[in-house]
Coordinates of N, CA and C in Angstrom, one line a residue:
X1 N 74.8 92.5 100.6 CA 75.0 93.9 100.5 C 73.8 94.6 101.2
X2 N 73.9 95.9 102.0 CA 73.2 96.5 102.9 C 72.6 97.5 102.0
X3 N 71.2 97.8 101.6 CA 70.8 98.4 100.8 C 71.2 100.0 101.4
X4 N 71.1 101.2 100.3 CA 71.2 102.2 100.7 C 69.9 102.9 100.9
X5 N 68.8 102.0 100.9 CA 67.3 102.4 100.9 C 66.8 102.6 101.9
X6 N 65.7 103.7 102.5 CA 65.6 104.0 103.6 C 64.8 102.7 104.3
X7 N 63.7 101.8 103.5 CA 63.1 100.8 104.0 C 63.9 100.0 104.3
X8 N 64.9 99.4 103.5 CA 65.6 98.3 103.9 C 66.8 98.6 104.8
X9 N 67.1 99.7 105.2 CA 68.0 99.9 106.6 C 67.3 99.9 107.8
X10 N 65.7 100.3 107.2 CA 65.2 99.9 108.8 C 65.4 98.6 109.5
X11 N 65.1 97.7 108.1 CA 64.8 96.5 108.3 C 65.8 96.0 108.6
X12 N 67.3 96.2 107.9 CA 68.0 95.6 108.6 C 68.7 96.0 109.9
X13 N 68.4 97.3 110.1 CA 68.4 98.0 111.8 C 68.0 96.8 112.8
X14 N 66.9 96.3 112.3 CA 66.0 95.8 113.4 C 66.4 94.8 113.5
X15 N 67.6 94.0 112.9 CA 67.7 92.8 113.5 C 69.5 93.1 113.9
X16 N 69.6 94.2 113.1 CA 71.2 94.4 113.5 C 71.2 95.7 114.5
X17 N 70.9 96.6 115.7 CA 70.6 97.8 116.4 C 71.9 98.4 116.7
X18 N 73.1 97.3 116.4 CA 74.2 97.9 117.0 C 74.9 98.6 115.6
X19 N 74.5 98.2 114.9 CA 75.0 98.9 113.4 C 74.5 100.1 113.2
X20 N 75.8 101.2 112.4 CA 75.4 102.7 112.4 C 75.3 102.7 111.1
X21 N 74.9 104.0 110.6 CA 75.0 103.7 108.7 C 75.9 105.6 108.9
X22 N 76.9 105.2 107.9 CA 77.9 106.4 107.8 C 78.0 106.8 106.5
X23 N 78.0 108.3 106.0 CA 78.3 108.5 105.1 C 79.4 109.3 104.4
X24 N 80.7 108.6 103.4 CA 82.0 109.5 103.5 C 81.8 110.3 102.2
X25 N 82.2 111.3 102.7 CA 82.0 112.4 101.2 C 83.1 112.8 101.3
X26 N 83.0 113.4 99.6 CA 84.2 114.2 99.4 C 83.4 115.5 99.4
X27 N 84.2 116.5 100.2 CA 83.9 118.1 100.5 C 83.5 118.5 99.1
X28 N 85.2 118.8 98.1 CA 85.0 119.0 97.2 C 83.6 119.2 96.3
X29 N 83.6 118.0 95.8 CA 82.7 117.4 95.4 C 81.5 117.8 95.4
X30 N 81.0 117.8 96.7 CA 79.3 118.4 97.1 C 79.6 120.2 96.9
X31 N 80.4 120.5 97.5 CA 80.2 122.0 97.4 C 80.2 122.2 95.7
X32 N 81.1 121.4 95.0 CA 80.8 121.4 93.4 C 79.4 121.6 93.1
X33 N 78.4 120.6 93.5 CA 77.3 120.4 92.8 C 76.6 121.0 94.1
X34 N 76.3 121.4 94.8 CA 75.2 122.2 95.7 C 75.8 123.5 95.7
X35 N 76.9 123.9 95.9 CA 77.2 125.6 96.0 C 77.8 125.6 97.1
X36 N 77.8 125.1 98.3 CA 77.9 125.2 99.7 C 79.0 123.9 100.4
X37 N 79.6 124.7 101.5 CA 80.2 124.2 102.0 C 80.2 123.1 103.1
X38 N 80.5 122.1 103.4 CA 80.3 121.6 105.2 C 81.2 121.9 106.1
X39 N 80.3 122.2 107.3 CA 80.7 122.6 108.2 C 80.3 121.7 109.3
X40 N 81.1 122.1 110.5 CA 81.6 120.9 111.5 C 79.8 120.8 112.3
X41 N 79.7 119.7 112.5 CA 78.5 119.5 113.7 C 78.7 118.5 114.4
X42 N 79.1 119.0 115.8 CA 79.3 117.6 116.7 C 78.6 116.4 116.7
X43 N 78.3 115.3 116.7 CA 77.9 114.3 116.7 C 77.3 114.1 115.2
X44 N 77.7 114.8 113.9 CA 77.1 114.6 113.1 C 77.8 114.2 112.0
X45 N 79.2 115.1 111.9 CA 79.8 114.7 111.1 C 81.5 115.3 111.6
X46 N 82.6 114.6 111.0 CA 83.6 115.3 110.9 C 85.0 115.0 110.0
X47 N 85.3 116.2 109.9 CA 86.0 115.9 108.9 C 87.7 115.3 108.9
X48 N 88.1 114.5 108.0 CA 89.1 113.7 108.1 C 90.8 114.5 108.2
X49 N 90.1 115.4 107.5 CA 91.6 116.6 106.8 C 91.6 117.5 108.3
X50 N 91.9 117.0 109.5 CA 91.8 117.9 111.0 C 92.7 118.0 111.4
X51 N 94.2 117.5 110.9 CA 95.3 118.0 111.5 C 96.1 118.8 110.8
X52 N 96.7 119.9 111.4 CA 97.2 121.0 110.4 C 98.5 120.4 109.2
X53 N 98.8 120.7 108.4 CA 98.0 121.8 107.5 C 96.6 121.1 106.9
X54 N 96.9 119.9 106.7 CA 94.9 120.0 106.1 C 94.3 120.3 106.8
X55 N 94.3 120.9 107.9 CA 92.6 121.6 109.0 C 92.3 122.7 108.2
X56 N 93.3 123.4 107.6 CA 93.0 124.5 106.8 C 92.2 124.1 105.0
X57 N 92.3 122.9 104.7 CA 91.6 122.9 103.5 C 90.3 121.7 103.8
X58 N 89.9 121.9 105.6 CA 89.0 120.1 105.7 C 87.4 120.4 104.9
X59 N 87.3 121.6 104.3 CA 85.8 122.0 103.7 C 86.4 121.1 102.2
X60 N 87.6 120.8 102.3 CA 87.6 120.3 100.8 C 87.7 118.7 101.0
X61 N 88.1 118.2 101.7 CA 88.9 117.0 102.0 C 87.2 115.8 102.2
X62 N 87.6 114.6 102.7 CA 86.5 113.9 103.0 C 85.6 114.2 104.4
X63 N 84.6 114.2 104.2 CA 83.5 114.1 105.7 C 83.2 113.1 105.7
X64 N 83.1 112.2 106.7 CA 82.3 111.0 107.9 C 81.5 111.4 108.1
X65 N 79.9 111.6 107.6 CA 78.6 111.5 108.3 C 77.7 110.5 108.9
X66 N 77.6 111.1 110.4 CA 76.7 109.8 110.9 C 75.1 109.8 110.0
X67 N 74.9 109.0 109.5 CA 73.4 109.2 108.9 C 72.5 108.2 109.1
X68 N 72.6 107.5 110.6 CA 71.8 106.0 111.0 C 70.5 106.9 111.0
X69 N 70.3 108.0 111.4 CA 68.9 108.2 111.4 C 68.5 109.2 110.7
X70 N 69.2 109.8 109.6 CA 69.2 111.4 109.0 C 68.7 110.5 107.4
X71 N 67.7 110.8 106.8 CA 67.0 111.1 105.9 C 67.0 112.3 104.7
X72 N 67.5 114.1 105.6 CA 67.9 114.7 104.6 C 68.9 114.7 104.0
X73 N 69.9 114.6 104.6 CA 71.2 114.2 104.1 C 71.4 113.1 103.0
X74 N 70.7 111.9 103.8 CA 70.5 111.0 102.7 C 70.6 111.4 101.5
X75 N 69.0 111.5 100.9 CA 68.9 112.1 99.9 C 70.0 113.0 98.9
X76 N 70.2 113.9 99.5 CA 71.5 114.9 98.6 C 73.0 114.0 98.6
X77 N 73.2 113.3 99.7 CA 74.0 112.4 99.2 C 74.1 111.5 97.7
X78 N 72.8 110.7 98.0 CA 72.4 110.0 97.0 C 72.2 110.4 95.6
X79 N 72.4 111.9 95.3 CA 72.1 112.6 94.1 C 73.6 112.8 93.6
X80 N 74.4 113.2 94.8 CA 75.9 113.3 94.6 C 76.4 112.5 94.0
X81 N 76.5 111.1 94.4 CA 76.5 109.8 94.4 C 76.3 109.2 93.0
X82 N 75.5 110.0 92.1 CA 75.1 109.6 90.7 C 76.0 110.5 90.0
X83 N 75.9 111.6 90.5 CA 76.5 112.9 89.8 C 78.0 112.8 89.9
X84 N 78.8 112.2 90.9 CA 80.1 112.6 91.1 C 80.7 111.1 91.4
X85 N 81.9 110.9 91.6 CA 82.2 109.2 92.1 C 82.6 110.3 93.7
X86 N 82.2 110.4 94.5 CA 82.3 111.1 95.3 C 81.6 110.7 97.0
X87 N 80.9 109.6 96.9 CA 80.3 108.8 98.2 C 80.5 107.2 98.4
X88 N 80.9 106.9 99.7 CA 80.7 105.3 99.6 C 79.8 105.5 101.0
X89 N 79.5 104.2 101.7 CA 78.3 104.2 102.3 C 79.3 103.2 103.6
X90 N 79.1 103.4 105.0 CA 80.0 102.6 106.0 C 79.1 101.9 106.8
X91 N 79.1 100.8 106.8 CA 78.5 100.2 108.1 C 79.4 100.0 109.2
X92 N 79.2 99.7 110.8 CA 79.9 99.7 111.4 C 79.6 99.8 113.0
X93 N 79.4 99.4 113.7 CA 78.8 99.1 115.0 C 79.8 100.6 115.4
X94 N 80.9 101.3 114.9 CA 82.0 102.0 115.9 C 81.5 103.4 115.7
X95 N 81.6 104.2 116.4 CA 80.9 105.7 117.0 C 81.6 106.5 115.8
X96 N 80.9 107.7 115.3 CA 81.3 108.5 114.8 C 83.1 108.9 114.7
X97 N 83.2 109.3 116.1 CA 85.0 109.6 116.5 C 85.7 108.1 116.0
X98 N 85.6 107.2 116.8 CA 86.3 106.3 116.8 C 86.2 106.0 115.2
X99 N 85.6 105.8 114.1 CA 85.6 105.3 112.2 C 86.6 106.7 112.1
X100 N 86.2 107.7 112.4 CA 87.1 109.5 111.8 C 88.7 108.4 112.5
X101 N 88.8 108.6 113.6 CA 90.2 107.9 114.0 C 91.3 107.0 113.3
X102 N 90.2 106.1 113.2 CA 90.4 104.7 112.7 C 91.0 105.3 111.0
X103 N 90.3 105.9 110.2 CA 90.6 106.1 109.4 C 91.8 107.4 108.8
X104 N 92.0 108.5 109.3 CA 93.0 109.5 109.4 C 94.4 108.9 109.2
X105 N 95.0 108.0 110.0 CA 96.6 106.9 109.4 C 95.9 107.0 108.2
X106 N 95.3 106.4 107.4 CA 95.1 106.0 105.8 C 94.9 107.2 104.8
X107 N 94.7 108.5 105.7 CA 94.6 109.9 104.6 C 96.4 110.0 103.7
X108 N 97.1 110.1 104.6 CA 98.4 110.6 104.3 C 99.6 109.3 104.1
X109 N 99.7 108.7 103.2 CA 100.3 107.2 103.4 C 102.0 107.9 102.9
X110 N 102.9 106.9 103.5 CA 104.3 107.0 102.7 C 104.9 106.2 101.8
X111 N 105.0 106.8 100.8 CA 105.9 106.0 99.4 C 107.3 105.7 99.8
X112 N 107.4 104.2 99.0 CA 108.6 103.8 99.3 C 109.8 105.0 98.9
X113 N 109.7 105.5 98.3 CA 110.6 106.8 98.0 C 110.7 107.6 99.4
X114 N 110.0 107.9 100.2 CA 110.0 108.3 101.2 C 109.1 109.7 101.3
X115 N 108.4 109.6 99.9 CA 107.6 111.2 99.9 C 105.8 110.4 100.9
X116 N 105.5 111.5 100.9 CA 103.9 111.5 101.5 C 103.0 111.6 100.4
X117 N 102.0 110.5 100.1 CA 101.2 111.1 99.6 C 99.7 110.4 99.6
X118 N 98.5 111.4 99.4 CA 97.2 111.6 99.9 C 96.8 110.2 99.3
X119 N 96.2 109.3 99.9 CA 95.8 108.2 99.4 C 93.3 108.7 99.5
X120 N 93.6 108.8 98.5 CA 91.9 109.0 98.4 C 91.0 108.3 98.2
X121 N 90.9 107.4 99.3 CA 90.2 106.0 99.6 C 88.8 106.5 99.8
X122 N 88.3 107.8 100.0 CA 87.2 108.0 100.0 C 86.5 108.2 98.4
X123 N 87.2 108.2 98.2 CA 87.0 108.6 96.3 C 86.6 106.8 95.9
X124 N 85.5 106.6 95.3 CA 85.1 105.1 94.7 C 85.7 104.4 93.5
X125 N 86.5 105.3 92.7 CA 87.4 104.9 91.8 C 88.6 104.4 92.5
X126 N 88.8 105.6 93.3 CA 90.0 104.3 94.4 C 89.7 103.5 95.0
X127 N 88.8 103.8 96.2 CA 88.2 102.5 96.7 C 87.9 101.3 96.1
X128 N 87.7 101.5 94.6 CA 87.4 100.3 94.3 C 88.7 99.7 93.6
X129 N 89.9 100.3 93.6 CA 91.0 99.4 93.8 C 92.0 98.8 95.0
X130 N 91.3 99.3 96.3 CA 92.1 99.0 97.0 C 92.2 98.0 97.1
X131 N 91.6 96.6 97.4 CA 92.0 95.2 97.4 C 93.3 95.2 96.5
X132 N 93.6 95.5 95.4 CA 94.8 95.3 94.8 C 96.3 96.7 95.3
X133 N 95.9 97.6 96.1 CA 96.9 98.3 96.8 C 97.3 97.7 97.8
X134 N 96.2 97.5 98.7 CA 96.8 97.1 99.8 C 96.7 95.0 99.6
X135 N 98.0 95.0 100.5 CA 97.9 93.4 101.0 C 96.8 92.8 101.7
X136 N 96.7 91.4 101.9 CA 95.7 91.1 102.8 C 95.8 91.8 104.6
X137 N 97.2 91.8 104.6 CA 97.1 92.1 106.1 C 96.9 93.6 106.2
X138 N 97.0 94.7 105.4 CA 96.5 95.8 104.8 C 94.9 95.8 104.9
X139 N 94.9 95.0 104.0 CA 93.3 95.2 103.8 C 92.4 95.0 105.2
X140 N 92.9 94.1 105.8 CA 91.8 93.4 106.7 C 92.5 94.9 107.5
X141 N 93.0 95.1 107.8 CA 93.8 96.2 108.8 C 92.4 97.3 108.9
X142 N 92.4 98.1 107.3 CA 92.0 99.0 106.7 C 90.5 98.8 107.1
X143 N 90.0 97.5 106.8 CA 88.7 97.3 106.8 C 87.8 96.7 108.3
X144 N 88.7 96.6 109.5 CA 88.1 96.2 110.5 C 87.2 96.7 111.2
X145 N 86.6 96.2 111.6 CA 85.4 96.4 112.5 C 84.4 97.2 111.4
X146 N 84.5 96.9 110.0 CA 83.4 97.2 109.1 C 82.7 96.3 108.3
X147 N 81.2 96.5 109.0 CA 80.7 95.3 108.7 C 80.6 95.2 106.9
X148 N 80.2 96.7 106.7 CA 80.0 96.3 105.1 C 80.3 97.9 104.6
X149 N 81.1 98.2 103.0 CA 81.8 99.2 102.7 C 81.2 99.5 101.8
X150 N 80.1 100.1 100.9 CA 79.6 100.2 99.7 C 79.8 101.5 99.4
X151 N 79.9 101.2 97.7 CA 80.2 102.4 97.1 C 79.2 102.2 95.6
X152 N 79.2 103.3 94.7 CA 78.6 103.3 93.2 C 79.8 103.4 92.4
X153 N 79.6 103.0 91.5 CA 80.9 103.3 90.6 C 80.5 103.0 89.2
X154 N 80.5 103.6 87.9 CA 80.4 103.1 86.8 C 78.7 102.0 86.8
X155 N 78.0 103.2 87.1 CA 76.2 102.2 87.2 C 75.9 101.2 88.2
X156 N 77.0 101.3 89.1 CA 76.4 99.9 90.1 C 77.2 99.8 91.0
X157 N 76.7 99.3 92.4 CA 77.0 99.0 93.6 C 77.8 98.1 94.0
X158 N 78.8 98.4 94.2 CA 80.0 97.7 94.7 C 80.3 97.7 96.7
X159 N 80.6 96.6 96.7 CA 80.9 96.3 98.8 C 82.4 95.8 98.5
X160 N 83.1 96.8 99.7 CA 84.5 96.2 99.8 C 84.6 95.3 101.1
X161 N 85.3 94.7 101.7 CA 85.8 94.6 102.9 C 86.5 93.1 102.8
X162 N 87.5 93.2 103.6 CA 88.9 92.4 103.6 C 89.3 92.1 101.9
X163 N 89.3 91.0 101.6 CA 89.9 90.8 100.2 C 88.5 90.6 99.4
X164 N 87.8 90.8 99.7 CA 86.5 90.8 98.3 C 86.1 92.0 98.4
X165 N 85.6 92.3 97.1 CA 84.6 93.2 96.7 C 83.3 93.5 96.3

């Protein structure tokens, strides 16, 4: 497991350089406990809820923050993170756009009923059931090209990716 510490990401930077460290939040969530909203910054973060109609509520929906080298953010993350089930942590050699991409198929899933509905895998109470929603070929689908998925949940640090957790 990839620590969420700022020492030990150096350290493992330096032997891994192609690895980014990403942070998914729930909008909601933070604007709950800080007062304030996020708002778009190219190369920094973006939000998942971008096709209409969720473009209209993406201050509430999940953000993708790049945070390989951001330190302030860290931090209020990391407070969030205690305070809310509301952060997991992404490793992942793939660019900012390309993880937001990758991940938007998995906002809106369809029930075998044929209704739509919001699968909230950014949320760590779900995430930490997905191995049992999705299948293996699901899973590994969901989880590729990530090197390591960590989230907090009920006092302690949990890693997803393909069929373990």
């Amino acid at each position: 497991m990839i620590s969420v510490s700022q020492e030990k990401w150096l350290e493992y930077q330096k032997n891994h350089p192609d690895i980014k460290r990403y942070a998914l939040v729930d909008g909601l969530q933070y604007e709950r406990l800080f007062d304030e909203e996020f708002t778009y910054h190219a190369g920094l973060n973006n939000p998942l809820f971008r096709q209409f109609p969720d473009s209209e509520i993406a201050f509430a929906g999940p953000w993708l923050f790049d945070i390989t080298h951001d330190t302030v953010l860290m931090e209020r993350f990391l407070t969030l993170e205690k305070t809310f089930p509301a952060v997991s942590w992404v490793y992942t050699p793939q660019s900012l756009d390309a993880l937001t991409r990758h991940f938007e198929p998995y906002i809106n899933i369809q029930l075998e009923s044929g209704e739509t509905a919001l699968l909230r895998f950014y949320d760590p109470r779900i995430l930490h059931q997905i191995p049992d929603i999705f299948n293996q070929e699901q899973l590994t689908a969901f989880t590729q090209s990530i090197d390591e998925w960590e989230y907090w949940l009920n006092g302690q640090f949990y890693s997803v990716k393909g069929a373990q957790r």
